[in-house]
XYZ file of C-alpha atoms in Angstrom:
725
model
C -11.544 -50.397 -11.312
C -8.505 -52.794 -11.335
C -8.721 -55.407 -8.647
C -5.386 -54.442 -7.040
C -6.503 -50.850 -6.739
C -9.811 -51.922 -5.273
C -8.027 -54.050 -2.675
C -5.855 -51.141 -1.643
C -8.928 -48.903 -1.507
C -10.760 -51.244 0.862
C -7.637 -51.389 3.025
C -7.475 -47.622 3.203
C -11.132 -47.465 4.192
C -10.596 -50.001 6.964
C -7.594 -48.063 8.241
C -9.604 -44.872 8.046
C -12.366 -46.444 10.092
C -9.916 -47.557 12.772
C -8.151 -44.183 12.919
C -11.376 -42.219 12.989
C -12.791 -44.512 15.668
C -9.790 -43.852 17.857
C -9.740 -40.090 17.274
C -13.344 -39.113 16.627
C -16.057 -41.733 16.085
C -16.615 -44.779 13.872
C -17.824 -43.696 10.427
C -20.251 -45.379 8.117
C -18.140 -46.352 5.078
C -19.630 -47.524 1.811
C -17.673 -48.554 -1.284
C -20.151 -47.516 -4.002
C -18.141 -44.552 -5.255
C -16.048 -43.842 -8.331
C -12.723 -42.126 -8.758
C -14.262 -38.877 -9.903
C -12.300 -36.122 -11.598
C -10.235 -33.152 -10.520
C -12.270 -30.574 -12.420
C -14.354 -28.636 -11.782
C -13.608 -27.872 -8.154
C -16.425 -28.107 -5.636
C -19.517 -30.318 -5.763
C -20.779 -30.678 -9.345
C -24.153 -32.288 -9.988
C -24.992 -34.381 -13.038
C -27.851 -36.734 -13.880
C -26.563 -39.676 -11.832
C -24.655 -38.159 -8.930
C -22.165 -35.583 -7.724
C -18.450 -35.119 -8.355
C -16.375 -33.654 -5.522
C -12.964 -32.030 -5.918
C -10.929 -30.073 -3.386
C -7.364 -28.752 -3.312
C -4.840 -29.656 -0.613
C -1.137 -30.027 -1.252
C 0.089 -31.355 2.108
C -2.859 -33.380 3.406
C -2.138 -37.023 4.271
C -5.701 -38.097 3.533
C -9.170 -36.617 3.459
C -12.632 -37.742 4.487
C -15.767 -36.580 2.718
C -18.626 -36.368 5.214
C -22.380 -36.359 4.599
C -24.893 -35.091 7.169
C -28.663 -35.391 7.394
C -29.112 -32.238 9.516
C -26.987 -29.163 10.133
C -26.630 -29.894 13.875
C -25.815 -33.608 13.610
C -22.949 -34.548 15.904
C -21.753 -37.267 13.552
C -21.956 -37.789 9.811
C -24.473 -40.195 8.324
C -21.839 -41.361 5.861
C -18.066 -41.032 5.499
C -16.069 -41.588 2.321
C -12.283 -41.677 2.845
C -10.299 -40.476 -0.145
C -7.360 -42.735 -0.989
C -4.328 -40.608 -1.917
C -3.276 -43.304 -4.384
C -6.466 -43.268 -6.460
C -8.527 -40.241 -5.408
C -5.779 -37.712 -5.895
C -4.498 -36.056 -9.046
C -1.589 -33.703 -8.434
C -2.856 -31.757 -5.360
C -6.559 -32.257 -6.108
C -8.585 -34.802 -4.146
C -11.694 -36.049 -5.947
C -14.456 -38.636 -5.881
C -17.761 -39.228 -7.653
C -20.716 -40.302 -5.508
C -23.786 -41.593 -7.374
C -27.329 -41.011 -6.189
C -26.759 -37.637 -4.513
C -28.960 -34.629 -5.160
C -29.112 -30.901 -4.500
C -29.744 -30.100 -0.844
C -27.380 -32.751 0.576
C -25.198 -31.429 3.428
C -21.500 -32.248 3.407
C -18.090 -31.252 4.710
C -14.499 -32.456 4.930
C -12.110 -33.729 7.560
C -8.533 -33.255 6.470
C -5.696 -35.219 8.036
C -2.133 -33.986 7.964
C 0.676 -32.535 10.061
C 0.104 -29.885 12.701
C 3.397 -28.062 12.234
C 2.918 -24.272 12.481
C 6.651 -23.641 11.969
C 6.172 -25.055 8.465
C 2.869 -23.289 7.961
C 0.769 -26.449 8.322
C -2.277 -26.366 10.618
C -4.238 -29.539 9.865
C -6.832 -30.526 12.452
C -8.859 -33.666 11.678
C -11.222 -32.877 14.530
C -12.723 -30.007 12.559
C -15.454 -30.238 9.928
C -14.404 -27.980 7.080
C -16.462 -26.134 4.510
C -15.808 -26.738 0.834
C -14.046 -23.599 -0.522
C -16.207 -23.974 -3.641
C -19.424 -24.868 -1.809
C -22.425 -23.112 -3.359
C -24.482 -23.175 -0.199
C -23.894 -23.193 3.562
C -26.084 -24.197 6.496
C -25.438 -22.923 10.007
C -26.609 -24.903 13.048
C -28.502 -22.934 15.662
C -25.767 -23.768 18.160
C -22.934 -22.817 15.786
C -19.770 -22.188 17.802
C -16.757 -20.257 16.585
C -15.051 -21.183 19.841
C -15.495 -24.919 19.203
C -13.770 -24.436 15.846
C -10.854 -22.857 17.686
C -10.444 -25.336 20.547
C -9.262 -28.929 20.356
C -11.721 -31.697 19.669
C -14.570 -32.687 17.399
C -16.879 -29.826 16.404
C -19.235 -31.634 14.006
C -22.420 -30.690 15.859
C -21.603 -26.970 15.938
C -19.879 -26.568 12.567
C -21.204 -24.931 9.430
C -21.732 -27.407 6.592
C -21.662 -27.033 2.831
C -24.720 -27.715 0.654
C -24.842 -29.356 -2.751
C -26.460 -26.907 -5.169
C -27.466 -27.555 -8.763
C -27.513 -24.133 -10.494
C -29.391 -25.557 -13.469
C -32.573 -26.098 -11.450
C -33.446 -22.391 -11.241
C -35.619 -20.699 -13.874
C -34.229 -17.261 -14.678
C -37.099 -16.549 -17.056
C -34.805 -14.897 -19.576
C -33.018 -12.629 -17.088
C -29.471 -11.430 -17.805
C -27.206 -8.802 -16.216
C -28.310 -5.319 -17.281
C -24.957 -3.898 -18.436
C -26.005 -0.271 -17.904
C -23.440 2.390 -18.856
C -21.507 3.776 -15.903
C -22.590 7.289 -16.807
C -26.165 6.165 -16.070
C -25.272 4.599 -12.725
C -26.141 5.959 -9.288
C -25.054 3.609 -6.528
C -27.078 3.105 -3.359
C -25.083 1.215 -0.732
C -27.539 -1.076 1.011
C -27.420 -3.676 3.797
C -29.563 -6.682 2.865
C -30.793 -7.140 6.435
C -30.755 -3.597 7.780
C -32.829 -2.211 4.915
C -36.043 -3.880 6.131
C -35.275 -5.210 9.629
C -36.667 -2.193 11.522
C -40.271 -2.645 12.793
C -41.244 0.490 10.836
C -40.380 -1.104 7.483
C -43.915 -2.339 6.841
C -42.536 -5.698 5.775
C -44.077 -8.832 7.262
C -42.387 -10.491 10.231
C -41.496 -13.498 8.066
C -39.569 -11.432 5.527
C -38.140 -8.553 7.574
C -34.377 -8.399 7.211
C -34.216 -10.798 4.247
C -33.639 -10.840 0.505
C -37.411 -11.218 0.191
C -37.864 -8.092 2.283
C -35.692 -6.118 -0.117
C -37.875 -7.346 -2.994
C -40.924 -5.895 -1.240
C -39.179 -2.509 -1.053
C -38.154 -2.322 -4.708
C -40.924 0.250 -5.435
C -39.202 2.576 -2.948
C -35.889 2.192 -4.778
C -37.573 2.833 -8.117
C -39.299 5.929 -6.790
C -36.032 7.247 -5.353
C -34.471 6.851 -8.793
C -31.251 4.985 -8.023
C -29.997 2.704 -10.794
C -27.918 0.195 -8.813
C -27.683 -1.156 -5.289
C -24.306 -1.990 -3.826
C -24.986 -4.761 -1.316
C -22.767 -4.995 1.733
C -21.216 -8.492 1.896
C -23.675 -11.288 1.159
C -21.124 -14.105 0.948
C -21.669 -16.456 3.889
C -19.815 -14.941 6.826
C -19.218 -15.714 10.485
C -21.523 -13.553 12.643
C -19.464 -14.491 15.699
C -16.324 -12.849 14.327
C -16.616 -9.845 16.646
C -16.168 -8.885 20.307
C -17.926 -11.161 22.847
C -21.604 -10.437 23.286
C -21.920 -8.720 19.922
C -22.743 -9.746 16.369
C -20.833 -9.141 13.166
C -23.397 -7.062 11.280
C -21.541 -5.731 8.252
C -20.392 -9.160 7.076
C -16.725 -8.479 6.386
C -15.845 -11.909 7.773
C -16.283 -14.383 4.884
C -16.121 -18.157 5.197
C -17.374 -18.945 1.681
C -16.915 -17.073 -1.593
C -19.746 -18.853 -3.436
C -22.618 -19.191 -0.954
C -25.121 -16.406 -0.176
C -25.476 -15.649 3.527
C -28.067 -18.014 4.966
C -29.435 -15.690 7.653
C -30.574 -13.152 5.031
C -33.045 -15.625 3.560
C -36.649 -16.098 4.627
C -36.303 -19.644 3.269
C -34.208 -21.786 5.582
C -34.208 -25.038 3.611
C -30.658 -25.908 2.444
C -30.977 -24.412 -1.064
C -33.455 -21.685 -0.078
C -30.914 -18.850 0.353
C -29.461 -19.493 -3.111
C -32.843 -19.343 -4.817
C -34.093 -16.399 -2.771
C -31.011 -14.376 -3.620
C -31.629 -15.121 -7.290
C -35.244 -14.045 -6.841
C -33.914 -10.715 -5.550
C -31.560 -10.225 -8.498
C -34.289 -11.118 -10.992
C -36.788 -8.761 -9.377
C -34.299 -5.886 -9.274
C -33.416 -6.410 -12.912
C -37.090 -6.285 -13.853
C -37.193 -2.920 -12.101
C -34.155 -1.727 -14.067
C -31.839 -1.819 -11.040
C -28.387 -3.401 -11.165
C -26.864 -5.479 -8.346
C -23.288 -4.757 -7.277
C -21.763 -7.001 -4.598
C -19.296 -5.768 -1.997
C -16.822 -8.671 -2.042
C -14.131 -9.494 0.508
C -11.202 -11.362 -1.043
C -8.507 -9.880 1.177
C -9.064 -11.960 4.325
C -11.343 -14.558 5.900
C -13.078 -15.085 9.237
C -10.398 -17.540 10.376
C -8.450 -14.716 12.028
C -4.864 -14.908 13.228
C -2.869 -17.920 14.498
C -5.252 -18.235 17.467
C -8.358 -18.240 15.298
C -10.832 -20.984 14.374
C -10.387 -23.639 11.702
C -13.406 -23.284 9.423
C -12.174 -23.995 5.905
C -8.993 -22.678 4.287
C -6.678 -23.014 7.299
C -7.485 -26.698 7.607
C -7.124 -27.467 3.888
C -3.900 -25.721 2.894
C -2.768 -22.938 5.184
C 0.405 -22.312 3.188
C -1.461 -21.744 -0.063
C -4.411 -19.677 1.097
C -2.730 -17.239 3.482
C 0.177 -14.812 3.380
C 2.392 -15.860 6.279
C 5.165 -14.080 8.125
C 8.725 -15.419 7.638
C 8.386 -17.588 10.764
C 5.390 -19.329 9.026
C 3.577 -19.322 12.398
C 2.059 -15.871 12.228
C -0.150 -14.334 9.567
C 0.550 -11.204 7.563
C -2.126 -8.686 8.484
C -2.572 -6.077 5.761
C -6.335 -6.280 6.294
C -6.390 -5.305 9.976
C -8.448 -8.420 10.760
C -5.733 -10.912 11.683
C -4.972 -12.574 8.354
C -4.475 -11.802 4.672
C -5.393 -14.033 1.770
C -2.438 -14.924 -0.446
C -4.370 -13.506 -3.374
C -1.705 -13.895 -6.069
C -0.998 -17.550 -5.281
C -2.152 -19.540 -8.299
C -4.746 -21.509 -6.320
C -6.211 -18.445 -4.641
C -6.243 -16.545 -7.931
C -8.260 -19.357 -9.470
C -10.635 -19.402 -6.489
C -11.305 -15.658 -6.726
C -11.827 -15.597 -10.487
C -14.020 -18.709 -10.337
C -16.095 -17.044 -7.612
C -16.587 -13.885 -9.669
C -17.534 -15.885 -12.754
C -20.040 -17.911 -10.731
C -21.764 -14.802 -9.370
C -21.996 -13.323 -12.873
C -22.909 -16.447 -14.840
C -25.071 -18.316 -12.325
C -26.290 -15.536 -10.009
C -26.541 -12.771 -12.660
C -24.989 -9.956 -10.639
C -23.848 -6.844 -12.497
C -20.612 -5.980 -10.770
C -18.391 -6.003 -7.715
C -16.883 -3.571 -5.249
C -13.638 -5.048 -3.882
C -12.985 -4.405 -0.198
C -9.390 -3.286 0.522
C -8.557 -4.029 -3.093
C -4.941 -2.886 -2.813
C -4.184 -6.116 -0.952
C -4.890 -7.899 -4.227
C -1.829 -6.147 -5.682
C 0.542 -7.584 -3.048
C 2.650 -10.721 -3.394
C 2.996 -13.419 -0.722
C 5.652 -11.366 1.092
C 3.492 -8.250 1.067
C 5.392 -6.377 -1.626
C 3.441 -4.308 -4.150
C 3.556 -5.979 -7.559
C 4.023 -3.828 -10.668
C 1.661 -6.067 -12.652
C -0.448 -8.153 -10.222
C -1.572 -11.376 -11.955
C -4.901 -11.519 -10.117
C -6.018 -8.025 -11.129
C -5.204 -8.708 -14.770
C -6.875 -12.128 -14.561
C -10.066 -10.435 -13.405
C -9.908 -7.661 -15.971
C -9.094 -9.945 -18.903
C -11.568 -12.735 -18.154
C -14.089 -12.773 -21.041
C -16.904 -13.906 -18.732
C -16.425 -10.715 -16.717
C -16.239 -8.363 -19.699
C -18.731 -5.549 -19.188
C -19.017 -6.280 -15.473
C -18.533 -3.244 -13.235
C -15.310 -3.532 -11.224
C -14.884 -1.059 -8.364
C -11.804 -0.972 -6.143
C -11.474 0.321 -2.628
C -7.971 1.352 -3.635
C -6.215 1.110 -0.279
C -5.577 -1.369 2.521
C -5.104 -1.357 6.297
C -1.305 -1.380 6.117
C -0.854 2.026 4.490
C -0.967 1.207 0.771
C -3.047 3.950 -0.899
C -3.656 3.758 -4.662
C -6.466 6.231 -5.365
C -5.583 7.552 -8.803
C -3.067 4.789 -9.492
C -4.870 1.455 -9.108
C -3.635 -1.175 -11.556
C -5.851 -1.913 -14.569
C -7.568 -0.348 -17.550
C -11.216 -0.699 -16.554
C -11.255 -0.556 -12.747
C -13.192 2.233 -11.085
C -12.093 3.515 -7.683
C -13.778 4.621 -4.504
C -12.452 8.168 -4.332
C -11.550 8.696 -0.694
C -10.104 12.090 -1.555
C -13.507 13.240 -2.800
C -14.997 12.309 0.585
C -12.288 14.093 2.572
C -12.016 17.266 0.494
C -15.772 17.828 0.156
C -16.162 17.360 3.910
C -13.314 19.796 4.569
C -14.796 22.450 2.284
C -18.265 22.437 3.828
C -16.791 22.356 7.330
C -15.076 25.632 6.441
C -11.468 24.401 6.567
C -8.752 26.747 5.384
C -7.066 25.886 2.083
C -9.774 23.524 0.881
C -11.347 25.386 -2.032
C -8.909 24.345 -4.775
C -9.057 20.653 -3.881
C -12.831 20.890 -3.641
C -13.012 22.396 -7.121
C -11.013 19.532 -8.579
C -13.319 16.982 -6.961
C -16.285 18.671 -8.671
C -14.787 17.953 -12.073
C -13.980 14.285 -11.584
C -10.714 14.694 -9.660
C -8.928 15.589 -12.875
C -5.585 15.988 -11.123
C -5.809 12.369 -9.969
C -7.106 10.720 -13.136
C -6.189 12.788 -16.196
C -3.005 10.764 -16.851
C -5.116 7.730 -17.752
C -7.489 9.479 -20.179
C -10.412 7.483 -18.842
C -14.112 8.195 -18.454
C -15.266 10.476 -15.645
C -16.833 7.498 -13.855
C -13.425 6.093 -12.986
C -13.955 8.167 -9.841
C -16.686 6.809 -7.576
C -17.736 9.920 -5.665
C -19.082 9.552 -2.144
C -19.213 11.575 1.054
C -20.496 8.738 3.243
C -20.534 4.956 3.126
C -21.141 2.139 5.618
C -17.680 2.748 7.098
C -17.905 6.032 8.988
C -20.536 8.536 10.038
C -23.874 8.731 8.270
C -24.633 12.003 6.507
C -26.893 13.102 9.363
C -24.171 12.325 11.898
C -21.532 14.079 9.801
C -23.405 17.337 10.465
C -24.447 16.461 14.044
C -21.256 15.278 15.790
C -17.731 16.622 16.144
C -16.454 13.347 17.589
C -17.170 9.662 17.043
C -19.292 7.950 19.699
C -18.521 4.237 19.500
C -18.896 3.342 23.170
C -21.587 0.762 22.350
C -18.981 -1.294 20.454
C -17.289 -2.263 23.712
C -13.815 -0.980 22.821
C -13.868 2.199 24.916
C -14.316 4.329 21.786
C -10.861 3.360 20.490
C -12.186 1.745 17.320
C -13.206 3.572 14.166
C -11.428 6.387 12.351
C -10.581 9.662 14.055
C -10.292 11.814 10.921
C -14.002 12.370 10.288
C -13.898 16.048 9.205
C -17.348 16.423 10.690
C -19.014 19.510 12.187
C -21.971 19.412 14.558
C -23.310 22.856 13.565
C -23.104 24.062 17.156
C -24.388 21.253 19.397
C -23.129 17.687 19.809
C -25.840 15.197 18.874
C -29.596 15.578 19.090
C -31.019 19.056 19.585
C -34.367 20.827 19.635
C -32.840 24.099 18.493
C -34.676 24.917 15.223
C -31.846 27.098 13.889
C -29.306 24.296 14.253
C -31.705 21.812 12.702
C -32.195 24.095 9.704
C -28.440 24.432 9.289
C -27.965 20.664 9.484
C -30.681 20.129 6.904
C -28.951 22.638 4.645
C -25.585 20.912 5.031
C -27.104 17.529 4.211
C -28.527 19.000 1.003
C -25.179 20.634 0.215
C -23.403 17.286 0.416
C -26.049 15.536 -1.642
C -25.925 18.234 -4.324
C -22.170 17.928 -4.740
C -22.248 14.119 -4.726
C -24.947 13.867 -7.378
C -23.852 16.730 -9.647
C -20.073 16.247 -9.725
C -18.406 14.496 -12.634
C -17.936 10.853 -11.670
C -20.039 7.920 -10.524
C -22.089 9.006 -7.479
C -22.777 6.798 -4.463
C -24.547 7.353 -1.172
C -25.453 5.065 1.689
C -28.857 3.668 2.637
C -30.877 6.159 4.645
C -28.851 9.295 3.943
C -31.793 10.501 1.868
C -33.867 10.650 5.096
C -31.063 11.579 7.536
C -30.620 8.165 9.119
C -28.537 8.359 12.301
C -26.195 5.922 14.033
C -25.995 8.174 17.102
C -22.476 9.213 16.207
C -21.132 5.667 15.819
C -18.683 5.631 12.901
C -17.856 1.929 13.101
C -21.201 0.177 13.578
C -19.934 -3.183 12.271
C -21.156 -4.994 15.393
C -24.453 -3.125 15.874
C -27.138 -5.448 14.511
C -29.924 -3.353 16.018
C -31.786 -0.085 15.524
C -28.494 1.821 15.533
C -27.807 0.401 12.068
C -31.234 -0.437 10.648
C -33.160 1.838 8.298
C -35.839 3.636 10.336
C -38.677 4.123 7.857
C -40.427 6.711 10.025
C -37.700 9.134 8.926
C -39.297 9.175 5.487
C -42.042 11.306 7.005
C -39.852 13.261 9.403
C -37.402 14.317 6.687
C -39.670 14.274 3.652
C -38.057 17.450 2.340
C -34.613 15.847 2.142
C -36.084 12.770 0.446
C -37.822 14.970 -2.124
C -34.624 16.960 -2.656
C -32.596 13.827 -3.406
C -35.253 12.434 -5.758
C -35.243 15.583 -7.891
C -31.445 15.674 -7.949
C -31.307 12.077 -9.167
C -33.960 12.654 -11.806
C -31.969 15.504 -13.346
C -28.643 13.675 -13.003
C -29.889 10.707 -15.017
C -31.385 12.985 -17.662
C -28.079 14.819 -18.016
C -26.062 11.635 -18.494
C -28.321 9.933 -21.035
C -26.602 11.465 -24.068
C -24.686 8.696 -25.946
C -22.036 11.183 -27.069
C -21.372 12.183 -23.458
C -21.019 8.524 -22.465
C -18.135 8.090 -24.911
C -16.163 11.115 -23.713
C -13.135 10.928 -21.469
C -12.977 13.071 -18.366
C -10.631 15.532 -20.090
C -12.978 15.835 -23.074
C -15.955 16.474 -20.811
C -14.092 19.231 -19.011
C -12.837 20.916 -22.167
C -16.221 20.734 -23.907
C -18.557 21.542 -21.039
C -16.816 23.663 -18.407
C -16.828 27.331 -19.381
C -14.936 28.723 -16.428
C -14.325 29.136 -12.712
C -15.625 32.201 -10.932
C -15.677 34.016 -7.644
C -18.012 36.774 -6.595
C -17.141 38.255 -9.960
C -17.185 36.268 -13.213
C -13.856 34.696 -14.186
C -12.241 35.845 -10.921
C -12.057 32.745 -8.696
C -10.380 33.145 -5.329
C -8.013 30.207 -4.797
C -6.400 31.595 -1.643
C -6.221 29.655 1.604
C -8.810 31.972 3.151
C -11.385 31.453 0.401
C -14.545 29.526 1.227
C -16.521 29.908 -1.980
C -16.289 29.135 -5.672
C -18.581 29.124 -8.700
C -18.518 27.129 -11.907
C -20.260 27.592 -15.254
C -21.069 24.504 -17.298
C -22.589 24.295 -20.749
C -25.086 21.651 -21.810
C -24.712 21.891 -25.609
C -27.494 19.480 -26.542
C -29.994 21.412 -24.426
C -28.558 24.842 -25.300
C -28.287 25.747 -21.635
C -25.708 27.280 -19.369
C -25.680 26.118 -15.738
C -24.138 28.193 -12.954
C -23.208 26.391 -9.738
C -22.307 28.464 -6.673
C -20.833 26.927 -3.511
C -20.653 29.153 -0.446
C -19.111 27.489 2.610
C -18.559 30.889 4.220
C -20.477 31.857 7.367
C -21.860 35.049 5.823
C -23.994 35.683 2.720
C -22.135 36.533 -0.492
C -23.363 38.383 -3.597
C -22.364 36.699 -6.847
C -22.421 38.576 -10.126
C -23.741 36.290 -12.840
C -21.827 36.134 -16.124
C -22.851 37.461 -19.502
C -21.485 35.671 -22.541
C -20.898 37.195 -25.935
C -23.772 35.474 -27.732
C -26.106 35.167 -24.765
C -29.487 36.785 -25.505
C -29.446 40.403 -24.371
C -32.313 40.044 -21.922
C -31.342 36.569 -20.674
C -32.841 35.613 -17.336
C -31.438 33.059 -14.929
C -33.723 30.434 -13.488
C -33.135 29.092 -9.995
C -33.180 25.311 -9.760
C -31.573 24.818 -6.319
C -30.948 26.979 -3.283
C -30.255 24.857 -0.211
C -30.819 27.811 2.127
C -34.526 27.871 1.272
C -37.248 25.786 2.849
C -39.022 23.123 0.797
C -40.426 23.227 -1.791
C -38.341 26.235 -2.866
C -35.031 24.489 -2.037
C -35.294 22.578 -5.312
C -37.896 22.630 -8.061
C -38.391 20.304 -11.015
C -35.758 21.307 -13.561
C -38.192 22.312 -16.286
C -40.402 24.231 -13.811
C -37.712 26.709 -12.755
C -39.100 30.159 -13.530
C -36.959 33.109 -14.740
C -36.243 35.523 -11.892
C -32.719 36.875 -11.841
C -30.580 38.795 -14.264
C -27.109 39.706 -13.114
C -26.765 39.191 -9.347
C -27.619 36.442 -6.879
C -27.141 36.398 -3.112
C -26.068 33.039 -1.734
C -26.765 32.601 1.962
C -24.143 31.239 4.409
C -23.164 27.581 3.956
C -25.394 27.123 0.918
C -25.345 25.864 -2.623
C -27.251 27.521 -5.449
C -27.676 26.200 -8.990
C -29.120 28.405 -11.729
C -29.534 27.944 -15.456
C -30.309 29.996 -18.504
C -31.195 29.263 -22.097
C -28.501 30.136 -24.633
C -30.803 30.299 -27.634
C -29.155 30.991 -30.986
C -25.434 31.435 -31.356
C -24.380 28.521 -29.172
C -21.347 27.711 -31.319
C -19.657 30.980 -30.458
C -19.207 30.016 -26.817
C -18.143 26.370 -27.261
């Protein structure tokens, strides 16, 4: 280093020491550091030390802090970054020799506090590294201390140096399963095993390790992918007082796995334990999809805490209102990330690449993804740079990309989300299937379209059927059991006087609100649960259901259990015995679904091709005479499976009386063809569903479908298949 530069550097350090002493505390400053480099961002380990780089356009100067313990009230070492020599463009960087993985660190960033210009620097706050690969949380972590004036070092989260190269993947790679072979199971990493009934040891209940112990259950169920609710480090205190943020839609880091979900609490333990989970799931043939939140952070509105982004470069990271004081709020959480700003775009793409390349995940579901199509002023962009960056990145090629194609400010893009490979949560499938089985007028035609991949929504793109992610329930809303047990939401436990959560649930309690001992109502509810599961798993599209629906998990009518980290939200494993018939029903549905979609030719077909090749016709109580009127509550569909030389007849009766359906006869169908019953949801187990190949021939030309039931029959076509293609 030139002598003049070194002299200026020492002067800066002395000034830093004086300023910090006056405002916070005297730091320990050591000169044995190098200039470092601006790339890559974050803390990058090599054989002799660690390079640090962080972005801040308007900072006056920055201090890099090192801590020995997560609850230390003062850093063990402080390295001031000289803007003359440790800054390239808007990147602040330094190389520190002798550091290793596991070291705790953070930043103090000095600069103007001028909200009218969008600048909210606060040198009293310890900030996380936006690219930090690990995070530790002190036991006395305080969101309030990060919001108030003063030094919060003792109660602040800290970043952790992580060396990704130290982990042995033992040859593991992402699975890259075809979407046609994917059945998503939305799962909460903690709630899956936290309940005392889980059978998991106390040390691993509610952790990534606990999920590993339950992989045999997932294999037995037959699902092919889990969609994990947010596992990026989040702020559990981002919720009403006295409650805990359970869902995790409050991120503070886009690279670090959530510390509290790890049974290992050493600094790098959560990173390695999450990788253990991914590796174990892959060995079991199960993909890992992450629910990612790139639309907002836990820093909230203008009154919120300073945890990371706000204190580094508020103008870059957030979409601000014209007054620059207030935050745009398209997320409904107080702030909105400025996703198409070049720095934020890079952050998001770098995060996705890290989780694919270093953490081996198989895909992502993007929360409120329509926000990612907005510019800094909130306008919808015709060609959003971020979405195309994600889709065109070669490191992400083959990765599953799923959009929640709406936001909290009214933008709704189901059927029109930007991009060539994005799949979409189909909210219209959820609403129209619910309406049909509730018995709503005018629902049958929309319901029929949802069965065949929502062709009216997606045919213009000539994409695969799996562009539509079909679901009736997810974490956000009523569970499947509660959908058939409550007419109204019951969110009183959330502390917001039942004002929170959606009001348009399209639920029906089958006659009694909530729990009941009435056996007739219980039978009807069981039937409705099986109806919903049948439609979800047999419709064209990519099916998804939420953890516990296969055993009728209840949240006691709460449709917004984001702050219920308790038995309201956890998986109660005793239900596996109580509702064994539903569990068996779902297993057999999944087994047949995966068999059906294993044909390579089918995997290459577009939705329109599948419909034209496989669907033989719509029917009512008489073949080829569907009733599309507003008063209709039933419909039937015939589907051909050419490879298996079978015809399948699906009958959906949402009417409150039994209906007799005449079964079709096709020109080349064998004269004495018999229909075999695979499913009838009105029957008690084990007759409600039988193994596909075990269905015995029973019926010729008529079948009675009981009220609010689904029946699925099939027959062998034998010779002459070509004549009915």
